[in-house]
Amino acid sequence: MWATKHTLQALLPWLLLFVHQAAAASGGCECTTATDGADKQGATKLKLVAIASILTAGAAGVLVPVLGRSMAALRPDGDIFFAVKAFAAGVILATGMVHILPAAFDGLTSPCIHKGGGDRNGFPFAGLVAMSAAMATMVIDSLAAGYYRRSHFSKARPLDNIDIPEHAGDEEGRANHPHVHAHGHSHGDAIVVSSPEEAAIADTIRHRVVSQVLELGILVHSVIIGVSLGASVRPSTIKPLVGALSFHQFFEGIGLGGCIVQANFKVRATIIMATFFSLTAPVGIVLGIAISSSYNVHSSTAFIIEGVFNSASAGILIYMSLVDLLATDFNNPKLQTNTKLQLMTYLALFLGAGMMSMLAIWA
């Protein structure tokens, strides 16, 4: 959990800066500030309902795969789990492509930033930030996996918070990968991983890195949508968001929970990661309520900071869903040699992406 703790410590000041700057810049732009339909008392009641609903939905989503791993049908090496992971990957991909990235483009091309009607034909900064975040995720993914492999195999040091799978079906998965080569440098020599136990550890390392980077991208997005909902004073705007964001957090929770299960974290680490995910959106709503009196969603600073954070979050989630989740499973020999499992997995992928995309109608 070292990487998660230090990453969150580094990220927290930037999220707080977002809240502070957005509140401080409430008068920075003369875009529309109409208060038609505003009802702070009614909005506050809906926000409290939203906190309870989103908290429950997020916790339930992340716990479905975590608790389900005790069931034979939902074991990480089972066919059904392949479909669950494909569904979750579709949800995460749609979150980045359909929900977050368009919002980032809207924010960074807003007339509040480019006074005088907006520069709609200007440079696509949202795409640049998303691309940079995706490439940075790839670099972090590679460096973190390489570091964990070298520290474990070259020094024979056990990794904290990792349990080696001991399910009956593991032999089948290991047979497909009898030799794993982790290339590093220890006194000039390459590290070769050959035993089944070391192969299992190497695979667990990859899932561990994937789950932590994925959670980072989801946490950033969850705080932003929480702040935006908490700062709203229109019940007509909040009502449809309560249900939509509850489903949104539930599906994202399933995706993250599936990655946590594959990473084989111990109970304490699993609880920490699940708790962080469950609390981020409700905490964002609370922050939004706290600054609602001075927060102006139409200020130039709010648009810029939200746009940059949304772009980075979209880049992270798109990369993780396509590269670390879908590509890995779809190239698995177990999936490629089983037509029935392939069809089930494809259907789950399209279903997850489709359902999450439909939620964009309301949120």
mmCIF file with all atom_site columns, N, CA, C and O in Angstrom, residues 333-357:
data_model
loop_
_atom_site.group_PDB
_atom_site.id
_atom_site.type_symbol
_atom_site.label_atom_id
_atom_site.label_alt_id
_atom_site.label_comp_id
_atom_site.label_asym_id
_atom_site.label_entity_id
_atom_site.label_seq_id
_atom_site.pdbx_PDB_ins_code
_atom_site.Cartn_x
_atom_site.Cartn_y
_atom_site.Cartn_z
_atom_site.occupancy
_atom_site.B_iso_or_equiv
_atom_site.pdbx_formal_charge
_atom_site.auth_seq_id
_atom_site.auth_comp_id
_atom_site.auth_asym_id
_atom_site.auth_atom_id
_atom_site.pdbx_PDB_model_num
ATOM 1   N N  . PRO A 1 333 ? -4.950  -17.316 -23.280 1.00 0.00 ? 333 PRO A N  1
ATOM 2   C CA . PRO A 1 333 ? -5.253  -18.553 -24.025 1.00 0.00 ? 333 PRO A CA 1
ATOM 3   C C  . PRO A 1 333 ? -6.549  -19.223 -23.578 1.00 0.00 ? 333 PRO A C  1
ATOM 4   O O  . PRO A 1 333 ? -7.242  -19.842 -24.388 1.00 0.00 ? 333 PRO A O  1
ATOM 5   N N  . LYS A 1 334 ? -6.879  -19.115 -22.296 1.00 0.00 ? 334 LYS A N  1
ATOM 6   C CA . LYS A 1 334 ? -8.106  -19.726 -21.800 1.00 0.00 ? 334 LYS A CA 1
ATOM 7   C C  . LYS A 1 334 ? -9.328  -19.134 -22.484 1.00 0.00 ? 334 LYS A C  1
ATOM 8   O O  . LYS A 1 334 ? -10.295 -19.847 -22.800 1.00 0.00 ? 334 LYS A O  1
ATOM 9   N N  . LEU A 1 335 ? -9.301  -17.822 -22.740 1.00 0.00 ? 335 LEU A N  1
ATOM 10  C CA . LEU A 1 335 ? -10.421 -17.162 -23.405 1.00 0.00 ? 335 LEU A CA 1
ATOM 11  C C  . LEU A 1 335 ? -10.407 -17.438 -24.902 1.00 0.00 ? 335 LEU A C  1
ATOM 12  O O  . LEU A 1 335 ? -11.456 -17.700 -25.505 1.00 0.00 ? 335 LEU A O  1
ATOM 13  N N  . GLN A 1 336 ? -9.239  -17.401 -25.516 1.00 0.00 ? 336 GLN A N  1
ATOM 14  C CA . GLN A 1 336 ? -9.137  -17.557 -26.960 1.00 0.00 ? 336 GLN A CA 1
ATOM 15  C C  . GLN A 1 336 ? -9.479  -18.961 -27.442 1.00 0.00 ? 336 GLN A C  1
ATOM 16  O O  . GLN A 1 336 ? -9.809  -19.150 -28.616 1.00 0.00 ? 336 GLN A O  1
ATOM 17  N N  . THR A 1 337 ? -9.391  -19.937 -26.572 1.00 0.00 ? 337 THR A N  1
ATOM 18  C CA . THR A 1 337 ? -9.684  -21.323 -26.967 1.00 0.00 ? 337 THR A CA 1
ATOM 19  C C  . THR A 1 337 ? -11.069 -21.789 -26.542 1.00 0.00 ? 337 THR A C  1
ATOM 20  O O  . THR A 1 337 ? -11.391 -22.965 -26.686 1.00 0.00 ? 337 THR A O  1
ATOM 21  N N  . ASN A 1 338 ? -11.881 -20.871 -26.021 1.00 0.00 ? 338 ASN A N  1
ATOM 22  C CA . ASN A 1 338 ? -13.224 -21.223 -25.550 1.00 0.00 ? 338 ASN A CA 1
ATOM 23  C C  . ASN A 1 338 ? -14.233 -20.276 -26.193 1.00 0.00 ? 338 ASN A C  1
ATOM 24  O O  . ASN A 1 338 ? -14.383 -19.131 -25.756 1.00 0.00 ? 338 ASN A O  1
ATOM 25  N N  . THR A 1 339 ? -14.896 -20.746 -27.245 1.00 0.00 ? 339 THR A N  1
ATOM 26  C CA . THR A 1 339 ? -15.826 -19.886 -27.989 1.00 0.00 ? 339 THR A CA 1
ATOM 27  C C  . THR A 1 339 ? -16.981 -19.400 -27.123 1.00 0.00 ? 339 THR A C  1
ATOM 28  O O  . THR A 1 339 ? -17.387 -18.230 -27.192 1.00 0.00 ? 339 THR A O  1
ATOM 29  N N  . LYS A 1 340 ? -17.528 -20.286 -26.297 1.00 0.00 ? 340 LYS A N  1
ATOM 30  C CA . LYS A 1 340 ? -18.632 -19.906 -25.424 1.00 0.00 ? 340 LYS A CA 1
ATOM 31  C C  . LYS A 1 340 ? -18.205 -18.816 -24.450 1.00 0.00 ? 340 LYS A C  1
ATOM 32  O O  . LYS A 1 340 ? -18.940 -17.834 -24.225 1.00 0.00 ? 340 LYS A O  1
ATOM 33  N N  . LEU A 1 341 ? -17.013 -18.938 -23.888 1.00 0.00 ? 341 LEU A N  1
ATOM 34  C CA . LEU A 1 341 ? -16.508 -17.928 -22.963 1.00 0.00 ? 341 LEU A CA 1
ATOM 35  C C  . LEU A 1 341 ? -16.234 -16.616 -23.686 1.00 0.00 ? 341 LEU A C  1
ATOM 36  O O  . LEU A 1 341 ? -16.490 -15.536 -23.137 1.00 0.00 ? 341 LEU A O  1
ATOM 37  N N  . GLN A 1 342 ? -15.756 -16.691 -24.924 1.00 0.00 ? 342 GLN A N  1
ATOM 38  C CA . GLN A 1 342 ? -15.533 -15.487 -25.708 1.00 0.00 ? 342 GLN A CA 1
ATOM 39  C C  . GLN A 1 342 ? -16.827 -14.713 -25.908 1.00 0.00 ? 342 GLN A C  1
ATOM 40  O O  . GLN A 1 342 ? -16.892 -13.495 -25.687 1.00 0.00 ? 342 GLN A O  1
ATOM 41  N N  . LEU A 1 343 ? -17.875 -15.412 -26.346 1.00 0.00 ? 343 LEU A N  1
ATOM 42  C CA . LEU A 1 343 ? -19.153 -14.754 -26.593 1.00 0.00 ? 343 LEU A CA 1
ATOM 43  C C  . LEU A 1 343 ? -19.718 -14.140 -25.315 1.00 0.00 ? 343 LEU A C  1
ATOM 44  O O  . LEU A 1 343 ? -20.239 -13.019 -25.327 1.00 0.00 ? 343 LEU A O  1
ATOM 45  N N  . MET A 1 344 ? -19.605 -14.868 -24.205 1.00 0.00 ? 344 MET A N  1
ATOM 46  C CA . MET A 1 344 ? -20.093 -14.357 -22.925 1.00 0.00 ? 344 MET A CA 1
ATOM 47  C C  . MET A 1 344 ? -19.321 -13.112 -22.504 1.00 0.00 ? 344 MET A C  1
ATOM 48  O O  . MET A 1 344 ? -19.905 -12.138 -22.011 1.00 0.00 ? 344 MET A O  1
ATOM 49  N N  . THR A 1 345 ? -18.012 -13.117 -22.728 1.00 0.00 ? 345 THR A N  1
ATOM 50  C CA . THR A 1 345 ? -17.179 -11.979 -22.348 1.00 0.00 ? 345 THR A CA 1
ATOM 51  C C  . THR A 1 345 ? -17.464 -10.773 -23.227 1.00 0.00 ? 345 THR A C  1
ATOM 52  O O  . THR A 1 345 ? -17.548 -9.642  -22.732 1.00 0.00 ? 345 THR A O  1
ATOM 53  N N  . TYR A 1 346 ? -17.616 -10.982 -24.546 1.00 0.00 ? 346 TYR A N  1
ATOM 54  C CA . TYR A 1 346 ? -17.933 -9.868  -25.438 1.00 0.00 ? 346 TYR A CA 1
ATOM 55  C C  . TYR A 1 346 ? -19.280 -9.240  -25.072 1.00 0.00 ? 346 TYR A C  1
ATOM 56  O O  . TYR A 1 346 ? -19.429 -8.006  -25.058 1.00 0.00 ? 346 TYR A O  1
ATOM 57  N N  . LEU A 1 347 ? -20.266 -10.099 -24.784 1.00 0.00 ? 347 LEU A N  1
ATOM 58  C CA . LEU A 1 347 ? -21.583 -9.595  -24.409 1.00 0.00 ? 347 LEU A CA 1
ATOM 59  C C  . LEU A 1 347 ? -21.503 -8.765  -23.128 1.00 0.00 ? 347 LEU A C  1
ATOM 60  O O  . LEU A 1 347 ? -22.113 -7.684  -23.035 1.00 0.00 ? 347 LEU A O  1
ATOM 61  N N  . ALA A 1 348 ? -20.734 -9.245  -22.158 1.00 0.00 ? 348 ALA A N  1
ATOM 62  C CA . ALA A 1 348 ? -20.577 -8.509  -20.903 1.00 0.00 ? 348 ALA A CA 1
ATOM 63  C C  . ALA A 1 348 ? -19.898 -7.164  -21.138 1.00 0.00 ? 348 ALA A C  1
ATOM 64  O O  . ALA A 1 348 ? -20.276 -6.145  -20.543 1.00 0.00 ? 348 ALA A O  1
ATOM 65  N N  . LEU A 1 349 ? -18.900 -7.136  -22.017 1.00 0.00 ? 349 LEU A N  1
ATOM 66  C CA . LEU A 1 349 ? -18.197 -5.884  -22.330 1.00 0.00 ? 349 LEU A CA 1
ATOM 67  C C  . LEU A 1 349 ? -19.148 -4.861  -22.932 1.00 0.00 ? 349 LEU A C  1
ATOM 68  O O  . LEU A 1 349 ? -19.214 -3.707  -22.486 1.00 0.00 ? 349 LEU A O  1
ATOM 69  N N  . PHE A 1 350 ? -19.901 -5.281  -23.957 1.00 0.00 ? 350 PHE A N  1
ATOM 70  C CA . PHE A 1 350 ? -20.826 -4.356  -24.609 1.00 0.00 ? 350 PHE A CA 1
ATOM 71  C C  . PHE A 1 350 ? -21.952 -3.928  -23.668 1.00 0.00 ? 350 PHE A C  1
ATOM 72  O O  . PHE A 1 350 ? -22.424 -2.788  -23.723 1.00 0.00 ? 350 PHE A O  1
ATOM 73  N N  . LEU A 1 351 ? -22.391 -4.835  -22.819 1.00 0.00 ? 351 LEU A N  1
ATOM 74  C CA . LEU A 1 351 ? -23.447 -4.507  -21.863 1.00 0.00 ? 351 LEU A CA 1
ATOM 75  C C  . LEU A 1 351 ? -22.965 -3.463  -20.865 1.00 0.00 ? 351 LEU A C  1
ATOM 76  O O  . LEU A 1 351 ? -23.668 -2.485  -20.578 1.00 0.00 ? 351 LEU A O  1
ATOM 77  N N  . GLY A 1 352 ? -21.760 -3.654  -20.322 1.00 0.00 ? 352 GLY A N  1
ATOM 78  C CA . GLY A 1 352 ? -21.216 -2.697  -19.366 1.00 0.00 ? 352 GLY A CA 1
ATOM 79  C C  . GLY A 1 352 ? -21.006 -1.324  -19.981 1.00 0.00 ? 352 GLY A C  1
ATOM 80  O O  . GLY A 1 352 ? -21.388 -0.295  -19.405 1.00 0.00 ? 352 GLY A O  1
ATOM 81  N N  . ALA A 1 353 ? -20.408 -1.297  -21.182 1.00 0.00 ? 353 ALA A N  1
ATOM 82  C CA . ALA A 1 353 ? -20.167 -0.014  -21.856 1.00 0.00 ? 353 ALA A CA 1
ATOM 83  C C  . ALA A 1 353 ? -21.483 0.646   -22.245 1.00 0.00 ? 353 ALA A C  1
ATOM 84  O O  . ALA A 1 353 ? -21.641 1.867   -22.118 1.00 0.00 ? 353 ALA A O  1
ATOM 85  N N  . GLY A 1 354 ? -22.453 -0.166  -22.710 1.00 0.00 ? 354 GLY A N  1
ATOM 86  C CA . GLY A 1 354 ? -23.735 0.391   -23.124 1.00 0.00 ? 354 GLY A CA 1
ATOM 87  C C  . GLY A 1 354 ? -24.535 0.975   -21.979 1.00 0.00 ? 354 GLY A C  1
ATOM 88  O O  . GLY A 1 354 ? -25.082 2.083   -22.073 1.00 0.00 ? 354 GLY A O  1
ATOM 89  N N  . MET A 1 355 ? -24.601 0.241   -20.867 1.00 0.00 ? 355 MET A N  1
ATOM 90  C CA . MET A 1 355 ? -25.355 0.727   -19.703 1.00 0.00 ? 355 MET A CA 1
ATOM 91  C C  . MET A 1 355 ? -24.735 1.992   -19.135 1.00 0.00 ? 355 MET A C  1
ATOM 92  O O  . MET A 1 355 ? -25.440 2.935   -18.766 1.00 0.00 ? 355 MET A O  1
ATOM 93  N N  . MET A 1 356 ? -23.410 2.016   -19.052 1.00 0.00 ? 356 MET A N  1
ATOM 94  C CA . MET A 1 356 ? -22.755 3.206   -18.524 1.00 0.00 ? 356 MET A CA 1
ATOM 95  C C  . MET A 1 356 ? -22.925 4.390   -19.468 1.00 0.00 ? 356 MET A C  1
ATOM 96  O O  . MET A 1 356 ? -23.081 5.538   -19.021 1.00 0.00 ? 356 MET A O  1
ATOM 97  N N  . SER A 1 357 ? -22.909 4.143   -20.752 1.00 0.00 ? 357 SER A N  1
ATOM 98  C CA . SER A 1 357 ? -23.100 5.229   -21.724 1.00 0.00 ? 357 SER A CA 1
ATOM 99  C C  . SER A 1 357 ? -24.510 5.799   -21.622 1.00 0.00 ? 357 SER A C  1
ATOM 100 O O  . SER A 1 357 ? -24.702 7.012   -21.766 1.00 0.00 ? 357 SER A O  1
#
